[in-house]
Short mmCIF file of C-alpha atoms and ligand atoms in Angstrom, two decimals:
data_model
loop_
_atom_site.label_atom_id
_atom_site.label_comp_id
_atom_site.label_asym_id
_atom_site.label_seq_id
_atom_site.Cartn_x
_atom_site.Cartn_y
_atom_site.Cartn_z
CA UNK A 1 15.35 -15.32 -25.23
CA UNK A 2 16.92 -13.28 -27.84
CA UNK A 3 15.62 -10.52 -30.25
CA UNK A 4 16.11 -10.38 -33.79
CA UNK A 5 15.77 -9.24 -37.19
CA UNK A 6 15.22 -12.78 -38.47
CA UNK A 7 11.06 -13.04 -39.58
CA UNK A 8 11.34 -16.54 -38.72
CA UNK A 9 11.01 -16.21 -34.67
CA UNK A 10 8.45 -13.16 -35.08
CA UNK A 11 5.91 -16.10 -37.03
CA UNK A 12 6.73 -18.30 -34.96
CA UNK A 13 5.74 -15.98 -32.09
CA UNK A 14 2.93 -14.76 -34.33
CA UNK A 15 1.45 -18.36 -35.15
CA UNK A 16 1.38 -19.10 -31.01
CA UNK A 17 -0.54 -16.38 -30.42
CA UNK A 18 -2.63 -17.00 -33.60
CA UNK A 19 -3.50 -20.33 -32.02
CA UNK A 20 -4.26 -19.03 -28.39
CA UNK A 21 -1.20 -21.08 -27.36
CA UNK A 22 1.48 -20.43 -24.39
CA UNK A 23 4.64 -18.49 -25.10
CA UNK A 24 7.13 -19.61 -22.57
CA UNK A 25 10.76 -18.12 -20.84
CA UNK A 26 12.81 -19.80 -23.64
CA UNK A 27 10.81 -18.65 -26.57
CA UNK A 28 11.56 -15.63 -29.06
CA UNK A 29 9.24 -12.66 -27.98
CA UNK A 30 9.62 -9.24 -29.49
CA UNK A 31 10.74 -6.96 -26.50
CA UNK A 32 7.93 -5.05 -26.43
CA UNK A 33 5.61 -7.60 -25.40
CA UNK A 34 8.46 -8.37 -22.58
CA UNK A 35 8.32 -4.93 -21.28
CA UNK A 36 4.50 -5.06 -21.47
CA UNK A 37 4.40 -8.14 -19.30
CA UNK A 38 6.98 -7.30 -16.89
CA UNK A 39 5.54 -3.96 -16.22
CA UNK A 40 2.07 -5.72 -15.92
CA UNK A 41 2.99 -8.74 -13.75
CA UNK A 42 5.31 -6.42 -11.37
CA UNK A 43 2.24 -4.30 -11.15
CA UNK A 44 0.15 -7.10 -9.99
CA UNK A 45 2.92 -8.22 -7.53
CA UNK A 46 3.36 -5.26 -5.89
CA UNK A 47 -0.67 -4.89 -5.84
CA UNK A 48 -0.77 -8.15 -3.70
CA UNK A 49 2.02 -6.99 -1.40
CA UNK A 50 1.41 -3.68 -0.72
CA UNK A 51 -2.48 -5.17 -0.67
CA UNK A 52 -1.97 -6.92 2.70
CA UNK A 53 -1.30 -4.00 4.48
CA UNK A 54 -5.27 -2.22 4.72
CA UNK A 55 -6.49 -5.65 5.72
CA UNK A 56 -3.48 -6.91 8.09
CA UNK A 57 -3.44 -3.43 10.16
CA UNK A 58 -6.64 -4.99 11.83
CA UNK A 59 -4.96 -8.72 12.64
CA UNK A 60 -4.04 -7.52 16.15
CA UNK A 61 -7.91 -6.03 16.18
CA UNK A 62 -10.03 -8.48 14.93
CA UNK A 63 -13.31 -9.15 17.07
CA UNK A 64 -12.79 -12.84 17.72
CA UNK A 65 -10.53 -15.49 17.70
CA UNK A 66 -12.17 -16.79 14.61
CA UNK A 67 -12.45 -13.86 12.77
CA UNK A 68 -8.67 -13.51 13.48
CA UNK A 69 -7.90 -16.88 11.94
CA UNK A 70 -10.03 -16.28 8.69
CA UNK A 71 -7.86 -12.80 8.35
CA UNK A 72 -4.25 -14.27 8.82
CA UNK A 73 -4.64 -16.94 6.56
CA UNK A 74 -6.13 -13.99 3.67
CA UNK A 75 -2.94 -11.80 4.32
CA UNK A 76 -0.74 -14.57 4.15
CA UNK A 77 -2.72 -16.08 1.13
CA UNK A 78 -1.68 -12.05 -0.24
CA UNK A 79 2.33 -12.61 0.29
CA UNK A 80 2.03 -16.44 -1.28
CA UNK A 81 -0.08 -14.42 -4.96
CA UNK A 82 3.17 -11.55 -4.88
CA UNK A 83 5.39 -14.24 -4.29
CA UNK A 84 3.91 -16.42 -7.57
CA UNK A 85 3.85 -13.26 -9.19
CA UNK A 86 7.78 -12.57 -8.74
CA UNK A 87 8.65 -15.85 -9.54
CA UNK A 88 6.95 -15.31 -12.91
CA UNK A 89 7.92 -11.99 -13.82
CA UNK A 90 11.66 -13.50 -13.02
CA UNK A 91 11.20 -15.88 -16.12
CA UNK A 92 11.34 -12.32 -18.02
CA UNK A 93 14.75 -11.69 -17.01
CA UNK A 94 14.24 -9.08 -14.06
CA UNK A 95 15.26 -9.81 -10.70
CA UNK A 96 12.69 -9.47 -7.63
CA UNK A 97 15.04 -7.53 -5.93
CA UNK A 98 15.25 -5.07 -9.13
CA UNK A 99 11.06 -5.16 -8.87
CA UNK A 100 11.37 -4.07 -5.28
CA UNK A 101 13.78 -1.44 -6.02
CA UNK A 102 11.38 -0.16 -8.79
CA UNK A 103 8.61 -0.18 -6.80
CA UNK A 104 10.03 1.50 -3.85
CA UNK A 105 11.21 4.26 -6.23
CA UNK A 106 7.57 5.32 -7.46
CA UNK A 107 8.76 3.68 -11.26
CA UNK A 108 6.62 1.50 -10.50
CA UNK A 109 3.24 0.85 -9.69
CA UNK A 110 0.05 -1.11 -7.54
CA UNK A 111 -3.56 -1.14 -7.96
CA UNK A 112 -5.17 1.79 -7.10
CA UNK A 113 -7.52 0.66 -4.57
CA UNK A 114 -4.95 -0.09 -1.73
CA UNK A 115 -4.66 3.75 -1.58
CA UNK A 116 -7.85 4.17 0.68
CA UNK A 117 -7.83 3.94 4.26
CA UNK A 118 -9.73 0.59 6.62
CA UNK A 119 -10.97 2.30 9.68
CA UNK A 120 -13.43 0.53 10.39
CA UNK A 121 -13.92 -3.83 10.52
CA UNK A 122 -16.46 -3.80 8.07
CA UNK A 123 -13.90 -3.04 5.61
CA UNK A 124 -12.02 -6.60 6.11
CA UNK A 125 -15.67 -7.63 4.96
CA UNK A 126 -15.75 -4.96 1.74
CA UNK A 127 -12.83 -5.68 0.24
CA UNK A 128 -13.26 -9.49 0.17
CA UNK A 129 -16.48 -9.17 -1.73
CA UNK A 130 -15.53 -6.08 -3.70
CA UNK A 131 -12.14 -5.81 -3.80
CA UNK A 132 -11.19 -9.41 -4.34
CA UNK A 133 -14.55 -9.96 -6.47
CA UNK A 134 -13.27 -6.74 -8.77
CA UNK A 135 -9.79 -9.21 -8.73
CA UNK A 136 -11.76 -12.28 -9.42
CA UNK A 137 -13.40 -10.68 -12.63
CA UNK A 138 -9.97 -9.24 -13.84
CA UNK A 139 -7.59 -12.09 -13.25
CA UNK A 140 -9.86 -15.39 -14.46
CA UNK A 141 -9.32 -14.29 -17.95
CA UNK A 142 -5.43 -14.22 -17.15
CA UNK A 143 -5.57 -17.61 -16.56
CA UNK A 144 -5.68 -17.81 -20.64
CA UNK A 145 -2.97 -15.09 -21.22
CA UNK A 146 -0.54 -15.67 -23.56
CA UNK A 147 2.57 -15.97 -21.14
CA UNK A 148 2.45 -19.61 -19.62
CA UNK A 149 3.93 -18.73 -16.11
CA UNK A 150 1.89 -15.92 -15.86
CA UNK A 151 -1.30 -17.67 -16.54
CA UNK A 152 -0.84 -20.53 -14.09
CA UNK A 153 0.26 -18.31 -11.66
CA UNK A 154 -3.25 -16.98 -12.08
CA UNK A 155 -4.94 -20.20 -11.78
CA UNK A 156 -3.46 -20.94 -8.18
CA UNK A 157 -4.21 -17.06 -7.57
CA UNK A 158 -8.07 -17.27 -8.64
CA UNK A 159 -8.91 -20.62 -6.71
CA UNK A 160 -7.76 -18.51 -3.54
CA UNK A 161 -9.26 -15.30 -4.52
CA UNK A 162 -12.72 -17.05 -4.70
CA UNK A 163 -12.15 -17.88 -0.74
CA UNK A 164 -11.39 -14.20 -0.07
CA UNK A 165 -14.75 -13.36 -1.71
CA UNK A 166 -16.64 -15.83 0.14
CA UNK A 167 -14.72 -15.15 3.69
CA UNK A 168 -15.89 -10.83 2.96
CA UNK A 169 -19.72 -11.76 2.32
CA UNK A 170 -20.03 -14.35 5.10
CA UNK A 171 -18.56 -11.55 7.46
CA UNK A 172 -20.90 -8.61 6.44
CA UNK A 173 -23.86 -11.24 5.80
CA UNK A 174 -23.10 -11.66 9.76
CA UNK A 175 -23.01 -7.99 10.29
CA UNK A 176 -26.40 -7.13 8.44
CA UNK A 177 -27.66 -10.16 10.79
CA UNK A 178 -26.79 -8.29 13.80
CA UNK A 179 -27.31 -4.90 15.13
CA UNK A 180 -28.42 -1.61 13.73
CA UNK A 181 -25.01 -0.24 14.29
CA UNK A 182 -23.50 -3.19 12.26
CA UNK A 183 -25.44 -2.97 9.52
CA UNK A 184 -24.60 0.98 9.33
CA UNK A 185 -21.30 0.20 9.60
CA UNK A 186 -21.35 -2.40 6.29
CA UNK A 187 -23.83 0.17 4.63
CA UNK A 188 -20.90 3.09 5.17
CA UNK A 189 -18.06 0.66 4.21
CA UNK A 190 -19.52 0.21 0.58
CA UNK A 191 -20.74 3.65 0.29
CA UNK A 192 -16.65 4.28 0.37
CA UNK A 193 -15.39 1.54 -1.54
CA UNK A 194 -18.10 1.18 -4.44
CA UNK A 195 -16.56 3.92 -6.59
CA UNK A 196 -12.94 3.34 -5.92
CA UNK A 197 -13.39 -0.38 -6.71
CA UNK A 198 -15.09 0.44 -10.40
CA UNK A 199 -11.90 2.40 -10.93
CA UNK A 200 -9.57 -0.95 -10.42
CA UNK A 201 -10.79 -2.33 -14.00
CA UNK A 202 -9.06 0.76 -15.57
CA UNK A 203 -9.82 3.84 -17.73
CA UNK A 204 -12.59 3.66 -20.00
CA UNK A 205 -11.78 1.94 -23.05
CA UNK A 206 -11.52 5.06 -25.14
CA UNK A 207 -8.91 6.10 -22.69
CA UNK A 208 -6.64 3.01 -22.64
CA UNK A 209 -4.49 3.38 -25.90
CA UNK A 210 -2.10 0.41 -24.60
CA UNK A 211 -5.09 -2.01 -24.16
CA UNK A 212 -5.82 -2.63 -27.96
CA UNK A 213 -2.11 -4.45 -28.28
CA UNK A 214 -2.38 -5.99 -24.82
CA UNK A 215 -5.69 -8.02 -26.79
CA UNK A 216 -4.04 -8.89 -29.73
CA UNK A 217 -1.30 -9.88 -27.90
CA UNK A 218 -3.28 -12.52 -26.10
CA UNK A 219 -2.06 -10.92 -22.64
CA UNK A 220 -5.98 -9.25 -21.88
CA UNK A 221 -8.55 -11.41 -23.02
CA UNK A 222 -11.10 -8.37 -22.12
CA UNK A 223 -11.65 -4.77 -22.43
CA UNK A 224 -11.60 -2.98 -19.32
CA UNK A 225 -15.53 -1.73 -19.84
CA UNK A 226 -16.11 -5.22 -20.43
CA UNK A 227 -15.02 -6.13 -17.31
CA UNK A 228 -16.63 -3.56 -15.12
CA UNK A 229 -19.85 -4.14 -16.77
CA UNK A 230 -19.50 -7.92 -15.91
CA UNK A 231 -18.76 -6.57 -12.31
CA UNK A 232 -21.54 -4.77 -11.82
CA UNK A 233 -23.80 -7.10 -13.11
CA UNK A 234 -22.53 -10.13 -10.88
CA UNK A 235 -22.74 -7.67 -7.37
CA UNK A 236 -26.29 -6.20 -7.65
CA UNK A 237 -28.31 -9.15 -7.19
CA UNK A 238 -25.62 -9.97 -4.15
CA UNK A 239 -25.76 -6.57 -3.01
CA UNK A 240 -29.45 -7.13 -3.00
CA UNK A 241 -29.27 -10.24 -0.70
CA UNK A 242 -27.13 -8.83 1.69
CA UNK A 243 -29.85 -5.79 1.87
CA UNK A 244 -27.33 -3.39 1.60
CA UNK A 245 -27.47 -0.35 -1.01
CA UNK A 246 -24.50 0.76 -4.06
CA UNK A 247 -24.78 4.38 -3.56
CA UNK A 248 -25.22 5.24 -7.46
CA UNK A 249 -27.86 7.07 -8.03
CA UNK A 250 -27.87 6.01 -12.12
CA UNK A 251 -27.56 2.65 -11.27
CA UNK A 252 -30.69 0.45 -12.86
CA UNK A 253 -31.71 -2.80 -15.06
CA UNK A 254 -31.66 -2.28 -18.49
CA UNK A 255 -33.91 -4.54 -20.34
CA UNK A 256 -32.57 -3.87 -24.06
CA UNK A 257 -29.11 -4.48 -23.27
CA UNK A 258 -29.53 -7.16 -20.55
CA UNK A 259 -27.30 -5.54 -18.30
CA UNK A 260 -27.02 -2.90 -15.95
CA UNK A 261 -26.60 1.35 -16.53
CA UNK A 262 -24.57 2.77 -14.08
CA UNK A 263 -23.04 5.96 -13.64
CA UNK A 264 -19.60 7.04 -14.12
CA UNK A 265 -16.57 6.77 -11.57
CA UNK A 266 -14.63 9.73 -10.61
CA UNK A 267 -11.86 9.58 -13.16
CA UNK A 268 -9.90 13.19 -11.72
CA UNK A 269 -9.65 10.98 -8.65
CA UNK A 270 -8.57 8.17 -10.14
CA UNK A 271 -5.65 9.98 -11.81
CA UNK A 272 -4.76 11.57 -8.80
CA UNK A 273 -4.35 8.33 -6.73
CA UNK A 274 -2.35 6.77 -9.87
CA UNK A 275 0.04 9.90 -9.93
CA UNK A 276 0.77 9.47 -5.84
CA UNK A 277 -1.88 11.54 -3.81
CA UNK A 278 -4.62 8.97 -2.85
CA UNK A 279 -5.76 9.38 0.76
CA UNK A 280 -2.71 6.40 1.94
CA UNK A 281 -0.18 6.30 -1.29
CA UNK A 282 2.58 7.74 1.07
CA UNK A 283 1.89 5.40 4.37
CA UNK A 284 1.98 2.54 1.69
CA UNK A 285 5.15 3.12 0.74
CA UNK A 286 7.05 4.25 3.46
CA UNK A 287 5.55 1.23 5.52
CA UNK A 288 6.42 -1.12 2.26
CA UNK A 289 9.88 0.59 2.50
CA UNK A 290 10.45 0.07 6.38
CA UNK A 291 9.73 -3.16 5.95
CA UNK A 292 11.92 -3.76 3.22
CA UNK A 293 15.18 -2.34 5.56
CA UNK A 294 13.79 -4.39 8.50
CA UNK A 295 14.19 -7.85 6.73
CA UNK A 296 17.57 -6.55 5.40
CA UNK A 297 18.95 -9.24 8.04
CA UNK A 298 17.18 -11.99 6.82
CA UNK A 299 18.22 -11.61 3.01
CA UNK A 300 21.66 -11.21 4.33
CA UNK A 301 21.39 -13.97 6.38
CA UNK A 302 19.80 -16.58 3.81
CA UNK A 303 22.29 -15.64 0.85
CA UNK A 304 25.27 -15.94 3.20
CA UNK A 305 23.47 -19.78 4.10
CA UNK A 306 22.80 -20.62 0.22
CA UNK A 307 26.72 -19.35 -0.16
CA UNK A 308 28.14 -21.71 2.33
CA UNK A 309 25.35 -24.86 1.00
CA UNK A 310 26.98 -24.20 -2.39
CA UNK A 311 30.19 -23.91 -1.24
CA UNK A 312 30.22 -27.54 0.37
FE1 FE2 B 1 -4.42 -11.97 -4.10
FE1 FE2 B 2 -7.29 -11.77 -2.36
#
């Protein structure tokens, strides 16, 4: 990929997005959209990383041998989405190991959500319904973005996602089915995660000045209102079968529009998790960074193997 003052590559570029066609690694792209994607894709890398630690701090924990099964193969199903994710923001012309560096730094960043604390089981449940139904609803359109290795990353990505969804409701569909205790237990697990997961689609619309070029680009496909009103419209009738309640107050059926009214997320907390002082941002990290020097070994060991394969 090179830039350059020719207008040729720039309508060439122009015409592919015109056309809702693929750019791919070898194609002109102004830098700008380069930077845009590479700072997006790491972002979503490091989100499905740094996402498998709330869940996988209850793999020793989990109540049964099945439940234990179901949970391993979601946090592993996590490192296999980062590791897609790498390998595609590598077609850009940035290293993984540069991406890890970045993130480790604070330069760059993960999805806000993965800031609040799990303590209790129910929350393996919440966050496969809301969390990874929030993902669902932001990531199918990627699978038409503009950059080709990002969007088929997305289409392995979204096939698993939908079994993470599934997996969360089946377990607190099972929890409402038992005792009292369990279904407080679900009940208090959304109460915490409802407002925190309508912050993961983003600042309101009038608030996202990069958004309108990430459109025309081709890179969104949808506004980030757009997507949290699709959101909320797809849980309520679930929340509704699972008998629990989405503690908003505001939240109702409005007949003009079709779709739901609901009330507005915190957005003073949501800044303040983005800048660094969610309830977990520095246990993230510094667990994301110990585990980075632990595998030190390994990365020694398998360059040093790759060496000697080459050498022969
Ligand atoms: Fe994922
Ligand atoms: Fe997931």
């Amino acid at each position: 990929m090179t830039t350059s003052e020719d207008p040729e590559p720039q309508a060439a570029f122009d015409a592919t997005i015109a056309r809702r066609d693929r750019i791919e690694p070898r194609d002109w792209m102004p830098d700008a959209y380069r930077k845009t994607l590479v700072r997006q894709i790491a972002q979503h890398a490091h989100s499905e990383i740094i996402g498998m630690q709330p869940e996988g701090a209850w793999i020793g924990s989990a109540p049964s041998l099945r439940r234990k099964a179901i949970l391993l193969a979601k946090v592993q199903d996590e490192a296999g989405h980062g590791l897609y994710l790498y390998a595609a923001c590598e077609t850009l012309g940035v290293s993984r190991a540069e991406l890890t560096d970045l993130l480790l730094a604070g330069r760059q960043k993960y999805s806000s959500i993965f800031n609040y604390p799990t303590p209790s089981y129910a929350d393996v449940g919440t966050i496969g319904w809301l969390v990874d139904g929030a993902a669902i609803c932001n990531q199918v359109p990627l699978c038409r973005t503009s950059y080709g290795p990002y969007g088929r990353a997305m289409i392995r990505i979204c096939k698993e996602e939908s079994f993470h969804q599934r997996q969360g409701y089946e377990l607190l569909m099972t929890m409402m089915r038992g005792t009292e205790a369990q279904r407080a237990m679900v009940q208090e697990s959304v109460n915490r995660f409802w407002w925190p997961v309508l912050m993961m689609f983003g600042p309101p619309d009038v608030q996202s000045p990069n958004s309108a070029r990430s459109m025309a680009w081709g890179i969104k496909r949808n506004s980030n209102d757009e997507l949290r009103q699709k959101f909320v419209d797809m849980t309520v009738p679930q929340a509704d079968a699972l008998g629990v309640t989405l503690p908003d107050p505001d939240l109702r059926w409005n007949e003009e529009r079709g779709q739901h009214d609901f009330g507005e997320p915190d957005w003073e907390e949501f800044a303040a998790v983005v800048r660094g002082d969610g309830p977990c941002n520095a246990q993230r990290l510094r667990h994301r960074q110990a585990a980075h020097d632990d595998g030190a070994w390994v990365r020694e060991a398998a360059t040093a193997f790759a060496a000697r394969a080459g050498a022969r």
